[in-house]
mmCIF file of C-alpha atoms and ligand atoms in Angstrom:
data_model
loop_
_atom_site.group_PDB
_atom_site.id
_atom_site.type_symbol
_atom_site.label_atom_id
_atom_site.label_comp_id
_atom_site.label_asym_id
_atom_site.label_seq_id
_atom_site.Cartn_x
_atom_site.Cartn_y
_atom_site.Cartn_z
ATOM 1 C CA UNK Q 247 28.148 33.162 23.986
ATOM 2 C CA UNK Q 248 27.299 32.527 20.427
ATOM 3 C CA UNK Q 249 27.712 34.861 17.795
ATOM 4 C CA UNK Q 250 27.501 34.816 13.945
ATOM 5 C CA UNK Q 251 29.047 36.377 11.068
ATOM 6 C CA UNK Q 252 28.177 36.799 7.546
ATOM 7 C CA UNK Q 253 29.186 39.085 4.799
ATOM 8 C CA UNK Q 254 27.182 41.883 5.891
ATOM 9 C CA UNK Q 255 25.468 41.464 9.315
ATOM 10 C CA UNK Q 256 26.335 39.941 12.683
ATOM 11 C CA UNK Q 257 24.269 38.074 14.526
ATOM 12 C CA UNK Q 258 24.659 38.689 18.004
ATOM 13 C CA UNK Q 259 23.695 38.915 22.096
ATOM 14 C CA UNK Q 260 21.565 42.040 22.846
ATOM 15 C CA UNK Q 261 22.956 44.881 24.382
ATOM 16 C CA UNK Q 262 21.159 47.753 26.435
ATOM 17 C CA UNK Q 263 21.226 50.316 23.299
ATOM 18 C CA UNK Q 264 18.628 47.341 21.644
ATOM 19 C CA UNK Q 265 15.435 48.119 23.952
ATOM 20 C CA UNK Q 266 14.574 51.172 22.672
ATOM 21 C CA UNK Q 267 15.259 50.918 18.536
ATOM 22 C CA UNK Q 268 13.464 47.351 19.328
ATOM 23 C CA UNK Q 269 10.867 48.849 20.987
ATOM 24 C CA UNK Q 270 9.724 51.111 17.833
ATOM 25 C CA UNK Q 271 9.896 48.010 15.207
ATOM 26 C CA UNK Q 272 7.102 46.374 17.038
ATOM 27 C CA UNK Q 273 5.317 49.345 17.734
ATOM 28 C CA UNK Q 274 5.118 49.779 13.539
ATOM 29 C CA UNK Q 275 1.707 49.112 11.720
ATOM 30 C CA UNK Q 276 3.639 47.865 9.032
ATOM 31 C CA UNK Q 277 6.026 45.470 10.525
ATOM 32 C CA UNK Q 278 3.248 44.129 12.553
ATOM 33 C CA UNK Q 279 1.095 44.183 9.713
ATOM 34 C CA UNK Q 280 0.893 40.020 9.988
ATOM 35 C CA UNK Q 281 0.591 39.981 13.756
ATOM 36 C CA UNK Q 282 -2.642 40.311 15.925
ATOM 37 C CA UNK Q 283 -1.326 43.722 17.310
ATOM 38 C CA UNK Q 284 1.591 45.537 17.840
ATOM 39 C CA UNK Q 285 4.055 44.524 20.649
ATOM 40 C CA UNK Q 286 4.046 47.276 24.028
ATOM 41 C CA UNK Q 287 7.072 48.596 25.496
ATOM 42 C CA UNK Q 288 6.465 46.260 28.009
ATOM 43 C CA UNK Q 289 6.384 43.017 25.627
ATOM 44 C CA UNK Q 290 8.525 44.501 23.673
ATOM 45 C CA UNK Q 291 11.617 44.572 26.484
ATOM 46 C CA UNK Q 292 10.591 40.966 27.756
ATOM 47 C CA UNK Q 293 11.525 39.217 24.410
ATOM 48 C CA UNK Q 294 14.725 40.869 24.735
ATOM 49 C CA UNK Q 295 14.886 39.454 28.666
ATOM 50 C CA UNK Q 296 13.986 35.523 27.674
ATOM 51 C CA UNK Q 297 15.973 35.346 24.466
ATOM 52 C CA UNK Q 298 19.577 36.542 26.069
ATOM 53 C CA UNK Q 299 20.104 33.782 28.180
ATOM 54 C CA UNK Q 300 19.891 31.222 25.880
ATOM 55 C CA UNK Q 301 22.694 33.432 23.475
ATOM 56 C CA UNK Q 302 24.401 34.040 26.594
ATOM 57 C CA UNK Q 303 24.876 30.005 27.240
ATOM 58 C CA UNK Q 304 26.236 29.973 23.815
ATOM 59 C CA UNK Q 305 23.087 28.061 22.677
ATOM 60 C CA UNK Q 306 20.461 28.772 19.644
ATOM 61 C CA UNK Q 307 18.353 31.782 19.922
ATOM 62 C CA UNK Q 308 16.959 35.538 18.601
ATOM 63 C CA UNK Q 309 20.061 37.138 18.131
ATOM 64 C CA UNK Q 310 20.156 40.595 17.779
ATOM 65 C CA UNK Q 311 21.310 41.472 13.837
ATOM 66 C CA UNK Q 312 23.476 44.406 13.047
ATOM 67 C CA UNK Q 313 24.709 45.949 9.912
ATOM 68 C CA UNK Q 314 28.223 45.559 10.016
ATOM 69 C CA UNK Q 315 28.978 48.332 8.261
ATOM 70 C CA UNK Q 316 27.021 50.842 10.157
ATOM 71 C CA UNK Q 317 27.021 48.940 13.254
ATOM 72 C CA UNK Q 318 23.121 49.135 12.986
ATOM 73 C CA UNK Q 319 20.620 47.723 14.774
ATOM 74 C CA UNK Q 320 17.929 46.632 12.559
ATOM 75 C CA UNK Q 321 16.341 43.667 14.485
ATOM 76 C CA UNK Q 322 16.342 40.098 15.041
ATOM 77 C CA UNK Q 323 16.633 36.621 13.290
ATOM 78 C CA UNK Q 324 17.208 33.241 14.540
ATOM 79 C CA UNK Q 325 15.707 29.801 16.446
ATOM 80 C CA UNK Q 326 13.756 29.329 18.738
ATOM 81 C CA UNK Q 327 11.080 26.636 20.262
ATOM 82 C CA UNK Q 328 7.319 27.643 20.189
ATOM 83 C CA UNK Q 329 5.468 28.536 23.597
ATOM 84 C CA UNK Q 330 2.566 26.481 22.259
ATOM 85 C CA UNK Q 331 1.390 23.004 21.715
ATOM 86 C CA UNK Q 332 0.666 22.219 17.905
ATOM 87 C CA UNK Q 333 0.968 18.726 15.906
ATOM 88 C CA UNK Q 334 4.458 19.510 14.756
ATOM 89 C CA UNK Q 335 5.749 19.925 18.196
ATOM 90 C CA UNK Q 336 8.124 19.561 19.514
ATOM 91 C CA UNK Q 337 10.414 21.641 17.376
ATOM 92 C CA UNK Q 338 12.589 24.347 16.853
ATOM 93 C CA UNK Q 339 11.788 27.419 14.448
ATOM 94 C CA UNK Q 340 13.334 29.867 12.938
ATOM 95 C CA UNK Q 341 12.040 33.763 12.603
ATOM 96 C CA UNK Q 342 13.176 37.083 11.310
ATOM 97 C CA UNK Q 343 11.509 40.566 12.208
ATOM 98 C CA UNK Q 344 13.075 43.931 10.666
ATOM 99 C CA UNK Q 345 12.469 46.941 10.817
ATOM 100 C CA UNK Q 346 11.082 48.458 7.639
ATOM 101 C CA UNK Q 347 14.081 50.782 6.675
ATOM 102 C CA UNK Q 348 15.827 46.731 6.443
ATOM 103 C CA UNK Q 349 13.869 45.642 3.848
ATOM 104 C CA UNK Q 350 14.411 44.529 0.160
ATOM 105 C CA UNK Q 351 18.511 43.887 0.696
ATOM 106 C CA UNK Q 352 18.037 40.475 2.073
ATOM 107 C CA UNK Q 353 18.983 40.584 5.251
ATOM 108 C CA UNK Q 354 16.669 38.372 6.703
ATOM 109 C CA UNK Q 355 17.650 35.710 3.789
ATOM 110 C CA UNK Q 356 21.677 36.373 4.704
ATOM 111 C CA UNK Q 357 20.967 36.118 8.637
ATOM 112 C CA UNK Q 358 18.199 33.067 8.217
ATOM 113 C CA UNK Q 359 20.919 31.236 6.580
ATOM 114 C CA UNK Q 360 23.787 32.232 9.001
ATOM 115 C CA UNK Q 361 20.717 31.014 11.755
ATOM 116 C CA UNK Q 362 20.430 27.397 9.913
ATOM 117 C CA UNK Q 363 24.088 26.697 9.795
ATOM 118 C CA UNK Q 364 24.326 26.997 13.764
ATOM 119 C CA UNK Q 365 21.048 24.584 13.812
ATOM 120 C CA UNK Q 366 22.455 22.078 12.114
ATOM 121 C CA UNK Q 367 25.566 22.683 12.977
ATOM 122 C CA UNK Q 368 27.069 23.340 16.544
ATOM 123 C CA UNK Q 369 22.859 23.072 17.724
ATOM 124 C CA UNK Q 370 22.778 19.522 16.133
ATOM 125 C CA UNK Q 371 19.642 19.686 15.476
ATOM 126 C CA UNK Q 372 17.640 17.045 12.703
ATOM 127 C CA UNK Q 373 15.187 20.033 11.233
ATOM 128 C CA UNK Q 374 14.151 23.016 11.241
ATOM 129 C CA UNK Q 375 10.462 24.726 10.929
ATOM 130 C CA UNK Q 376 8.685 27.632 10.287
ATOM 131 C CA UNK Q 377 5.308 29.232 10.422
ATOM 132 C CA UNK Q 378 3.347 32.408 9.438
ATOM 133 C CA UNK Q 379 -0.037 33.875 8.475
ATOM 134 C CA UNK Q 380 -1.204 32.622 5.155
ATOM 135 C CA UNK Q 381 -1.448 36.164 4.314
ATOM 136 C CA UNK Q 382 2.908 37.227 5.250
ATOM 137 C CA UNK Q 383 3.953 36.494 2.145
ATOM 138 C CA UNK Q 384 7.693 38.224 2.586
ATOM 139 C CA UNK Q 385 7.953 35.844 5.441
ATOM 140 C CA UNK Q 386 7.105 32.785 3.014
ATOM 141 C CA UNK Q 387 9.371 34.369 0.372
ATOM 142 C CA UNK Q 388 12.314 34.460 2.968
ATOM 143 C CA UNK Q 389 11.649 30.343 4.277
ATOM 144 C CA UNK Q 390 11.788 29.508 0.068
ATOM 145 C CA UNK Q 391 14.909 31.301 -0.418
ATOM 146 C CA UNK Q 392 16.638 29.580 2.515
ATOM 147 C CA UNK Q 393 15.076 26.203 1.286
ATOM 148 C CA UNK Q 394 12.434 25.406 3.154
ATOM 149 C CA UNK Q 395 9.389 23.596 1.712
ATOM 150 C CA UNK Q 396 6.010 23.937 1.895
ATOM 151 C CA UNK Q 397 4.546 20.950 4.388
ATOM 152 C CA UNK Q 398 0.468 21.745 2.869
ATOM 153 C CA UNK Q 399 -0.527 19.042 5.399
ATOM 154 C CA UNK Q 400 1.173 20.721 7.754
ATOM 155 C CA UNK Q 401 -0.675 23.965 7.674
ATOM 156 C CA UNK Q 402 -2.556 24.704 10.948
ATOM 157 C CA UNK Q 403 -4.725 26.947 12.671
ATOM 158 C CA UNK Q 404 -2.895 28.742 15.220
ATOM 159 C CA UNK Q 405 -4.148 28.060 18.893
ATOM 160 C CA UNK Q 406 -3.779 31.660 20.390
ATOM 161 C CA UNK Q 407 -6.040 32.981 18.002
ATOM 162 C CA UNK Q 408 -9.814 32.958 18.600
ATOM 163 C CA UNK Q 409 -11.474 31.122 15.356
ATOM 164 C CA UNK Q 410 -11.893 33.424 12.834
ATOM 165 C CA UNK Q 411 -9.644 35.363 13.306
ATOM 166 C CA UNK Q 412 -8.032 36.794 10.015
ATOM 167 C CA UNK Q 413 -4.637 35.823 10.678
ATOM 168 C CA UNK Q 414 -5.888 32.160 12.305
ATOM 169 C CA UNK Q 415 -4.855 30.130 9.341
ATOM 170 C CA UNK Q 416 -1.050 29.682 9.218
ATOM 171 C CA UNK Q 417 1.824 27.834 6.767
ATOM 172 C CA UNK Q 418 4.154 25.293 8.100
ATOM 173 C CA UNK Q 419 7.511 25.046 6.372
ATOM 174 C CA UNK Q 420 10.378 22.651 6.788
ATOM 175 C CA UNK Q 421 13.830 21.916 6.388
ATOM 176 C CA UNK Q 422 15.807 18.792 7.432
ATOM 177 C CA UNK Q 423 19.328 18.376 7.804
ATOM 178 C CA UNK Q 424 19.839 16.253 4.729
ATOM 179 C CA UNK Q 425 17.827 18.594 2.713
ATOM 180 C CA UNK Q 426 20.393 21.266 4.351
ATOM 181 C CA UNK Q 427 23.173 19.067 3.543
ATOM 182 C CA UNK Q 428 22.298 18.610 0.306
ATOM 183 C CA UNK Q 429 21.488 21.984 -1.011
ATOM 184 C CA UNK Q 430 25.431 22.333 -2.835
HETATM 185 C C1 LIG A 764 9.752 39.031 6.707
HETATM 186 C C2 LIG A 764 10.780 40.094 6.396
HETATM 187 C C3 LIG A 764 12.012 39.960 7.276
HETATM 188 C C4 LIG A 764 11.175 39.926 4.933
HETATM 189 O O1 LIG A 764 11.988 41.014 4.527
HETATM 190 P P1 LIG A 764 12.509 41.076 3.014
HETATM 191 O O2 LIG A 764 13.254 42.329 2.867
HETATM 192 O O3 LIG A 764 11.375 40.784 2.087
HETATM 193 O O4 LIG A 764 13.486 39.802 2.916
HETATM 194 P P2 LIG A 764 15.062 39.817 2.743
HETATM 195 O O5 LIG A 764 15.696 40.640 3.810
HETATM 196 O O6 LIG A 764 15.488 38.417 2.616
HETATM 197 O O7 LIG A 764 15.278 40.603 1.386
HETATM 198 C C5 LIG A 764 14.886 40.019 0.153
HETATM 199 C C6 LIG A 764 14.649 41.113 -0.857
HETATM 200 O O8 LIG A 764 15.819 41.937 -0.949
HETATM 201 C C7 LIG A 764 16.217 42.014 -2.326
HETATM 202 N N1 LIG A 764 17.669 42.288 -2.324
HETATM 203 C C8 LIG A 764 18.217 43.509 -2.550
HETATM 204 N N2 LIG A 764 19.541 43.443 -2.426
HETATM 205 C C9 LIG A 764 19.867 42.176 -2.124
HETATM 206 C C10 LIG A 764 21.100 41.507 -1.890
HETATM 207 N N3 LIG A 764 22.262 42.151 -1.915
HETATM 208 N N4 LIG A 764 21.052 40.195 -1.588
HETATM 209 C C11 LIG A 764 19.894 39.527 -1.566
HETATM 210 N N5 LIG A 764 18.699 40.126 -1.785
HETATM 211 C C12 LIG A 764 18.678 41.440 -2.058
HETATM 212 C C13 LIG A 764 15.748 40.724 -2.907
HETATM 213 O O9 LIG A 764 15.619 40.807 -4.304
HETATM 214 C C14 LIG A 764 14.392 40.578 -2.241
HETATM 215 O O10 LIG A 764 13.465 41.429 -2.826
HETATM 216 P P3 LIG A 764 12.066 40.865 -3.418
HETATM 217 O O11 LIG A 764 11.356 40.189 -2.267
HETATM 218 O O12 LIG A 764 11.396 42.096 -3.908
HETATM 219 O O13 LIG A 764 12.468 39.902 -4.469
HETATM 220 C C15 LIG A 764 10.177 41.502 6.619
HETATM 221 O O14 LIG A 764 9.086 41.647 5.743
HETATM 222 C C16 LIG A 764 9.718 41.726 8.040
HETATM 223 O O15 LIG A 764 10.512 41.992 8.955
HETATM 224 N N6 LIG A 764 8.388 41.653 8.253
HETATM 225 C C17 LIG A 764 7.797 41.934 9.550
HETATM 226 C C18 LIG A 764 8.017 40.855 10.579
HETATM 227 C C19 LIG A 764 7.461 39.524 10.126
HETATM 228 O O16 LIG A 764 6.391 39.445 9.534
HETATM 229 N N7 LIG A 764 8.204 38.479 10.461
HETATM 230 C C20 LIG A 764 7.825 37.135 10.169
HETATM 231 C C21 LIG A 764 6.822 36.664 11.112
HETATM 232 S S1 LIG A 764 6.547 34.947 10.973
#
């Protein structure tokens, strides 16, 4: 199973006592504020269901990410390859969703790091993407802290959205292994 570590959280496999704090994240307006709608019960639960294998196997994933201190759950971070087809596919991206109390102490920056050093380390992979509305700026904010950089040709209109859609138009951001190597 894989698990990570960092000065504050820990990155881990999902346990029953998850569901239900999980569950009312993506049921928030504001969490989901950047996504087409909130997430149901139902959705919610069947994230949970496809992502613990893959921890489970001891291989990349979402991994839960508790406060250490508190022993907290406040949501998930980690890597993970796209359900749909897109010009810079194949590929592997990494995410971060908190809940709102989880905010503005960078978490998500600690954990997103923690999630890169398994990529490119133990997970071998040779980069790393990641993608959001034009309009989640905290999401962009997080991907520039961690290193990433802005691919502009990259951008794309997401395909599950119908055209027009306010949240259609998305960033692409990258990071290789060199550039991870390199960043001292
Ligand atoms: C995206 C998301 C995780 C970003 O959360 P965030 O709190 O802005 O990001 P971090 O956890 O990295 O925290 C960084 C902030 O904590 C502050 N901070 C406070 N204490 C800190 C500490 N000890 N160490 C580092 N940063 C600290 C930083 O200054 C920064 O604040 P700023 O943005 O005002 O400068 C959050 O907005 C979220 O869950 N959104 C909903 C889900 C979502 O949209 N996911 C992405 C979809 S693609």
């Amino acid at each position: 199973m894989s698990e990570l570590t960092t000065d504050r959280l820990l990155l881990r496999q999902w346990t029953d006592a998850d569901y239900e704090p999980f569950a009312a994240l993506n049921a928030d307006p504001v969490v989901m504020e950047h996504f087409p709608a909130p997430v149901t019960r139902e959705a919610s639960d069947a994230l949970i269901e496809r992502v613990k294998p893959l921890i489970a196997a001891g291989g990349f994933g979402l991994w839960a990410v508790e406060v250490r201190e508190t022993g907290r759950f406040i949501g998930f971070t980690g890597l993970s390859v796209p359900s749909f087809e897109a010009h810079f596919m194949p590929a592997v991206e990494i995410g971060w969703r908190l809940a709102k109390d989880a905010w503005g102490k960078g978490y998500a920056t600690e954990a997103a790091l923690a999630s890169l050093a398994f990529g490119f380390g133990p997970a071998g992979l040779d980069e790393i993407v990641s993608f959001t509305a034009t309009t989640n700026v905290p999401s962009q904010r997080v991907m520039q802290r961690i290193g990433m950089t802005h691919d502009e040709a990259g951008d794309f209109n997401h395909p599950r959205l119908e055209p027009g859609h306010r949240l259609e138009r998305h960033v692409l951001y990258r990071i290789t292994r060199v550039q991870w190597e390199a960043r001292g």
